[in-house]
């Protein structure tokens, strides 16, 4: 991926069941930098997700030559809370489906399983084979449309809040 350009991502994401879904809209004015935090990030960061190694900054505030991977940033509608996709997708397989049974089909769609859950054997986190965050978002519809897949949702990281 060319690190000097803003990534091309879907304008909107809708997650959850129809009627109870949540909408997210692409913030073209912001970009997520994935990688080690720099000293300059402290003054220009709009959102910091240090555990994930992500800083959200204004798109125009990225220093030329900054080697960090750039990723899209979304705002939840209508609240405006920022969300950063990682490229990973959570997939729910139909009854009796296991991620190991799906490896070839996932690879045909450009994904590979990265983590399964022993307590939820019919689910897995998958990631785009090339590692491009946009590929994970672009492939959501294809994954969800596979026969035997009950759902596919992107991993979105957000700031935690104390209650």
PDB file of C-alpha atoms in Angstrom:
ATOM      1  CA  UNK A   1       0.000   0.000   0.000  1.00  0.00           C
ATOM      2  CA  UNK A   2       1.261   3.451  -0.856  1.00  0.00           C
ATOM      3  CA  UNK A   3       1.626   5.132   2.531  1.00  0.00           C
ATOM      4  CA  UNK A   4       1.415   8.655   1.058  1.00  0.00           C
ATOM      5  CA  UNK A   5      -2.257   8.479   0.096  1.00  0.00           C
ATOM      6  CA  UNK A   6      -5.555   8.397   1.915  1.00  0.00           C
ATOM      7  CA  UNK A   7      -7.017   4.867   1.716  1.00  0.00           C
ATOM      8  CA  UNK A   8     -10.064   4.180  -0.426  1.00  0.00           C
ATOM      9  CA  UNK A   9     -12.764   2.776   1.839  1.00  0.00           C
ATOM     10  CA  UNK A  10     -16.522   2.321   1.801  1.00  0.00           C
ATOM     11  CA  UNK A  11     -18.342   5.588   2.551  1.00  0.00           C
ATOM     12  CA  UNK A  12     -20.664   3.919   5.063  1.00  0.00           C
ATOM     13  CA  UNK A  13     -20.802   0.801   7.217  1.00  0.00           C
ATOM     14  CA  UNK A  14     -23.964  -0.680   8.724  1.00  0.00           C
ATOM     15  CA  UNK A  15     -23.504  -3.242  11.467  1.00  0.00           C
ATOM     16  CA  UNK A  16     -25.954  -5.385  13.385  1.00  0.00           C
ATOM     17  CA  UNK A  17     -29.386  -6.787  12.721  1.00  0.00           C
ATOM     18  CA  UNK A  18     -31.817  -4.880  10.493  1.00  0.00           C
ATOM     19  CA  UNK A  19     -33.847  -2.460  12.578  1.00  0.00           C
ATOM     20  CA  UNK A  20     -31.208  -2.534  15.319  1.00  0.00           C
ATOM     21  CA  UNK A  21     -28.214  -1.748  13.157  1.00  0.00           C
ATOM     22  CA  UNK A  22     -25.676   0.980  13.808  1.00  0.00           C
ATOM     23  CA  UNK A  23     -24.368   3.231  11.076  1.00  0.00           C
ATOM     24  CA  UNK A  24     -20.860   4.564  10.597  1.00  0.00           C
ATOM     25  CA  UNK A  25     -19.795   7.186   8.072  1.00  0.00           C
ATOM     26  CA  UNK A  26     -16.273   7.599   6.675  1.00  0.00           C
ATOM     27  CA  UNK A  27     -14.423  10.664   7.994  1.00  0.00           C
ATOM     28  CA  UNK A  28     -12.353  11.778   5.012  1.00  0.00           C
ATOM     29  CA  UNK A  29     -10.758  14.522   7.100  1.00  0.00           C
ATOM     30  CA  UNK A  30      -9.146  12.008   9.477  1.00  0.00           C
ATOM     31  CA  UNK A  31      -6.670   9.166   9.063  1.00  0.00           C
ATOM     32  CA  UNK A  32      -5.563   6.393  11.426  1.00  0.00           C
ATOM     33  CA  UNK A  33      -1.805   5.845  11.678  1.00  0.00           C
ATOM     34  CA  UNK A  34      -0.941   2.246  12.590  1.00  0.00           C
ATOM     35  CA  UNK A  35       2.477   1.830  14.165  1.00  0.00           C
ATOM     36  CA  UNK A  36       4.742   3.223  16.874  1.00  0.00           C
ATOM     37  CA  UNK A  37       3.682   6.523  18.409  1.00  0.00           C
ATOM     38  CA  UNK A  38       5.926   9.509  17.697  1.00  0.00           C
ATOM     39  CA  UNK A  39       6.580  12.551  19.880  1.00  0.00           C
ATOM     40  CA  UNK A  40       4.591  14.724  17.455  1.00  0.00           C
ATOM     41  CA  UNK A  41       1.505  12.537  17.896  1.00  0.00           C
ATOM     42  CA  UNK A  42       0.900  13.903  21.401  1.00  0.00           C
ATOM     43  CA  UNK A  43       0.090  17.367  20.055  1.00  0.00           C
ATOM     44  CA  UNK A  44      -1.853  16.434  16.922  1.00  0.00           C
ATOM     45  CA  UNK A  45      -3.706  13.251  17.865  1.00  0.00           C
ATOM     46  CA  UNK A  46      -7.510  13.432  17.796  1.00  0.00           C
ATOM     47  CA  UNK A  47      -7.794   9.932  19.270  1.00  0.00           C
ATOM     48  CA  UNK A  48      -5.118   7.658  20.682  1.00  0.00           C
ATOM     49  CA  UNK A  49      -5.528   3.893  20.950  1.00  0.00           C
ATOM     50  CA  UNK A  50      -2.126   3.058  22.469  1.00  0.00           C
ATOM     51  CA  UNK A  51      -2.895  -0.611  23.140  1.00  0.00           C
ATOM     52  CA  UNK A  52      -3.461  -1.095  19.413  1.00  0.00           C
ATOM     53  CA  UNK A  53      -0.667   1.235  18.281  1.00  0.00           C
ATOM     54  CA  UNK A  54      -3.104   3.585  16.540  1.00  0.00           C
ATOM     55  CA  UNK A  55      -3.213   7.382  16.416  1.00  0.00           C
ATOM     56  CA  UNK A  56      -6.015   9.273  14.675  1.00  0.00           C
ATOM     57  CA  UNK A  57      -4.917  12.600  13.205  1.00  0.00           C
ATOM     58  CA  UNK A  58      -6.228  15.138  10.705  1.00  0.00           C
ATOM     59  CA  UNK A  59      -5.468  13.890   7.192  1.00  0.00           C
ATOM     60  CA  UNK A  60      -3.415  17.022   6.495  1.00  0.00           C
ATOM     61  CA  UNK A  61      -1.290  16.544   9.631  1.00  0.00           C
ATOM     62  CA  UNK A  62       0.543  13.452   8.404  1.00  0.00           C
ATOM     63  CA  UNK A  63       4.208  14.226   7.896  1.00  0.00           C
ATOM     64  CA  UNK A  64       5.530  13.480   4.406  1.00  0.00           C
ATOM     65  CA  UNK A  65       7.444  10.226   4.506  1.00  0.00           C
ATOM     66  CA  UNK A  66       5.748   8.954   7.690  1.00  0.00           C
ATOM     67  CA  UNK A  67       6.188   5.189   7.223  1.00  0.00           C
ATOM     68  CA  UNK A  68       3.152   4.128   9.253  1.00  0.00           C
ATOM     69  CA  UNK A  69       0.277   2.377   7.563  1.00  0.00           C
ATOM     70  CA  UNK A  70      -2.667   4.713   6.994  1.00  0.00           C
ATOM     71  CA  UNK A  71      -6.171   3.485   7.591  1.00  0.00           C
ATOM     72  CA  UNK A  72      -9.690   4.861   7.456  1.00  0.00           C
ATOM     73  CA  UNK A  73     -11.595   6.420  10.350  1.00  0.00           C
ATOM     74  CA  UNK A  74     -15.376   6.279  10.790  1.00  0.00           C
ATOM     75  CA  UNK A  75     -17.817   8.207  12.966  1.00  0.00           C
ATOM     76  CA  UNK A  76     -20.805   6.468  14.520  1.00  0.00           C
ATOM     77  CA  UNK A  77     -24.131   7.995  13.527  1.00  0.00           C
ATOM     78  CA  UNK A  78     -25.590  10.095  15.070  1.00  0.00           C
ATOM     79  CA  UNK A  79     -23.284  10.320  18.108  1.00  0.00           C
ATOM     80  CA  UNK A  80     -20.092  10.963  16.154  1.00  0.00           C
ATOM     81  CA  UNK A  81     -17.907   8.639  18.249  1.00  0.00           C
ATOM     82  CA  UNK A  82     -14.812   7.674  16.252  1.00  0.00           C
ATOM     83  CA  UNK A  83     -14.148   4.074  15.221  1.00  0.00           C
ATOM     84  CA  UNK A  84     -11.047   2.646  13.543  1.00  0.00           C
ATOM     85  CA  UNK A  85     -11.269  -0.591  11.526  1.00  0.00           C
ATOM     86  CA  UNK A  86      -8.376  -3.033  11.840  1.00  0.00           C
ATOM     87  CA  UNK A  87      -9.079  -5.057   8.697  1.00  0.00           C
ATOM     88  CA  UNK A  88     -10.088  -8.101  10.730  1.00  0.00           C
ATOM     89  CA  UNK A  89     -13.614  -9.463  10.279  1.00  0.00           C
ATOM     90  CA  UNK A  90     -15.633 -11.535  12.736  1.00  0.00           C
ATOM     91  CA  UNK A  91     -17.413 -14.336  10.865  1.00  0.00           C
ATOM     92  CA  UNK A  92     -20.275 -16.464  12.206  1.00  0.00           C
ATOM     93  CA  UNK A  93     -20.677 -19.768  10.393  1.00  0.00           C
ATOM     94  CA  UNK A  94     -23.922 -21.725  10.171  1.00  0.00           C
ATOM     95  CA  UNK A  95     -24.797 -24.703  12.336  1.00  0.00           C
ATOM     96  CA  UNK A  96     -21.937 -27.141  12.559  1.00  0.00           C
ATOM     97  CA  UNK A  97     -19.565 -24.930  10.564  1.00  0.00           C
ATOM     98  CA  UNK A  98     -15.978 -24.678  11.786  1.00  0.00           C
ATOM     99  CA  UNK A  99     -13.320 -22.263  10.544  1.00  0.00           C
ATOM    100  CA  UNK A 100     -11.056 -25.171   9.555  1.00  0.00           C
ATOM    101  CA  UNK A 101     -13.769 -26.345   7.130  1.00  0.00           C
ATOM    102  CA  UNK A 102     -13.772 -22.900   5.503  1.00  0.00           C
ATOM    103  CA  UNK A 103     -10.091 -22.216   4.849  1.00  0.00           C
ATOM    104  CA  UNK A 104     -10.262 -22.778   1.065  1.00  0.00           C
ATOM    105  CA  UNK A 105     -13.466 -20.751   0.658  1.00  0.00           C
ATOM    106  CA  UNK A 106     -12.094 -17.926   2.797  1.00  0.00           C
ATOM    107  CA  UNK A 107      -8.881 -17.870   0.747  1.00  0.00           C
ATOM    108  CA  UNK A 108     -10.927 -17.648  -2.473  1.00  0.00           C
ATOM    109  CA  UNK A 109     -12.446 -14.459  -1.025  1.00  0.00           C
ATOM    110  CA  UNK A 110      -8.995 -13.120  -0.098  1.00  0.00           C
ATOM    111  CA  UNK A 111      -9.142 -13.904   3.642  1.00  0.00           C
ATOM    112  CA  UNK A 112      -7.398 -16.252   6.055  1.00  0.00           C
ATOM    113  CA  UNK A 113      -8.497 -17.323   9.535  1.00  0.00           C
ATOM    114  CA  UNK A 114      -6.388 -15.717  12.257  1.00  0.00           C
ATOM    115  CA  UNK A 115      -8.143 -16.656  15.476  1.00  0.00           C
ATOM    116  CA  UNK A 116     -10.904 -19.049  16.480  1.00  0.00           C
ATOM    117  CA  UNK A 117     -12.797 -19.164  19.738  1.00  0.00           C
ATOM    118  CA  UNK A 118     -12.984 -22.427  21.734  1.00  0.00           C
ATOM    119  CA  UNK A 119     -16.185 -21.235  23.447  1.00  0.00           C
ATOM    120  CA  UNK A 120     -17.772 -20.294  20.105  1.00  0.00           C
ATOM    121  CA  UNK A 121     -16.618 -22.962  17.635  1.00  0.00           C
ATOM    122  CA  UNK A 122     -18.765 -21.647  14.786  1.00  0.00           C
ATOM    123  CA  UNK A 123     -16.951 -18.305  14.691  1.00  0.00           C
ATOM    124  CA  UNK A 124     -13.562 -16.939  13.721  1.00  0.00           C
ATOM    125  CA  UNK A 125     -11.648 -13.737  13.203  1.00  0.00           C
ATOM    126  CA  UNK A 126     -10.376 -13.560   9.630  1.00  0.00           C
ATOM    127  CA  UNK A 127      -8.051 -11.042   7.990  1.00  0.00           C
ATOM    128  CA  UNK A 128      -7.354 -10.035   4.407  1.00  0.00           C
ATOM    129  CA  UNK A 129      -4.450 -12.050   3.017  1.00  0.00           C
ATOM    130  CA  UNK A 130      -2.505  -8.978   1.896  1.00  0.00           C
ATOM    131  CA  UNK A 131      -3.096  -7.216   5.220  1.00  0.00           C
ATOM    132  CA  UNK A 132      -4.827  -4.198   3.636  1.00  0.00           C
ATOM    133  CA  UNK A 133      -7.420  -2.717   5.980  1.00  0.00           C
ATOM    134  CA  UNK A 134      -9.532  -1.612   3.013  1.00  0.00           C
ATOM    135  CA  UNK A 135      -9.604  -5.180   1.685  1.00  0.00           C
ATOM    136  CA  UNK A 136     -11.216  -6.303   4.933  1.00  0.00           C
ATOM    137  CA  UNK A 137     -13.931  -3.677   4.551  1.00  0.00           C
ATOM    138  CA  UNK A 138     -14.427  -4.248   0.826  1.00  0.00           C
ATOM    139  CA  UNK A 139     -14.789  -8.004   1.325  1.00  0.00           C
ATOM    140  CA  UNK A 140     -17.537  -7.819   3.971  1.00  0.00           C
ATOM    141  CA  UNK A 141     -20.371  -8.308   1.513  1.00  0.00           C
ATOM    142  CA  UNK A 142     -18.659 -11.219  -0.214  1.00  0.00           C
ATOM    143  CA  UNK A 143     -18.013 -12.978   3.083  1.00  0.00           C
ATOM    144  CA  UNK A 144     -21.566 -12.430   4.329  1.00  0.00           C
ATOM    145  CA  UNK A 145     -22.979 -13.734   1.018  1.00  0.00           C
ATOM    146  CA  UNK A 146     -21.193 -17.089   1.234  1.00  0.00           C
ATOM    147  CA  UNK A 147     -23.630 -19.955   1.682  1.00  0.00           C
ATOM    148  CA  UNK A 148     -23.410 -21.088   5.297  1.00  0.00           C
ATOM    149  CA  UNK A 149     -22.156 -17.786   6.691  1.00  0.00           C
ATOM    150  CA  UNK A 150     -24.619 -16.167   9.080  1.00  0.00           C
ATOM    151  CA  UNK A 151     -22.780 -12.886   9.530  1.00  0.00           C
ATOM    152  CA  UNK A 152     -19.594 -10.930   8.935  1.00  0.00           C
ATOM    153  CA  UNK A 153     -18.710  -7.715  10.782  1.00  0.00           C
ATOM    154  CA  UNK A 154     -15.524  -5.680  10.814  1.00  0.00           C
ATOM    155  CA  UNK A 155     -13.509  -5.161  13.968  1.00  0.00           C
ATOM    156  CA  UNK A 156     -13.852  -1.495  14.912  1.00  0.00           C
ATOM    157  CA  UNK A 157     -11.741  -0.081  17.726  1.00  0.00           C
ATOM    158  CA  UNK A 158     -13.096   2.818  19.743  1.00  0.00           C
ATOM    159  CA  UNK A 159     -12.016   4.767  22.781  1.00  0.00           C
ATOM    160  CA  UNK A 160     -13.044   3.123  26.000  1.00  0.00           C
ATOM    161  CA  UNK A 161     -15.237   5.011  28.424  1.00  0.00           C
ATOM    162  CA  UNK A 162     -15.527   4.743  32.147  1.00  0.00           C
ATOM    163  CA  UNK A 163     -19.009   4.223  33.508  1.00  0.00           C
TER     164      UNK A 163
END
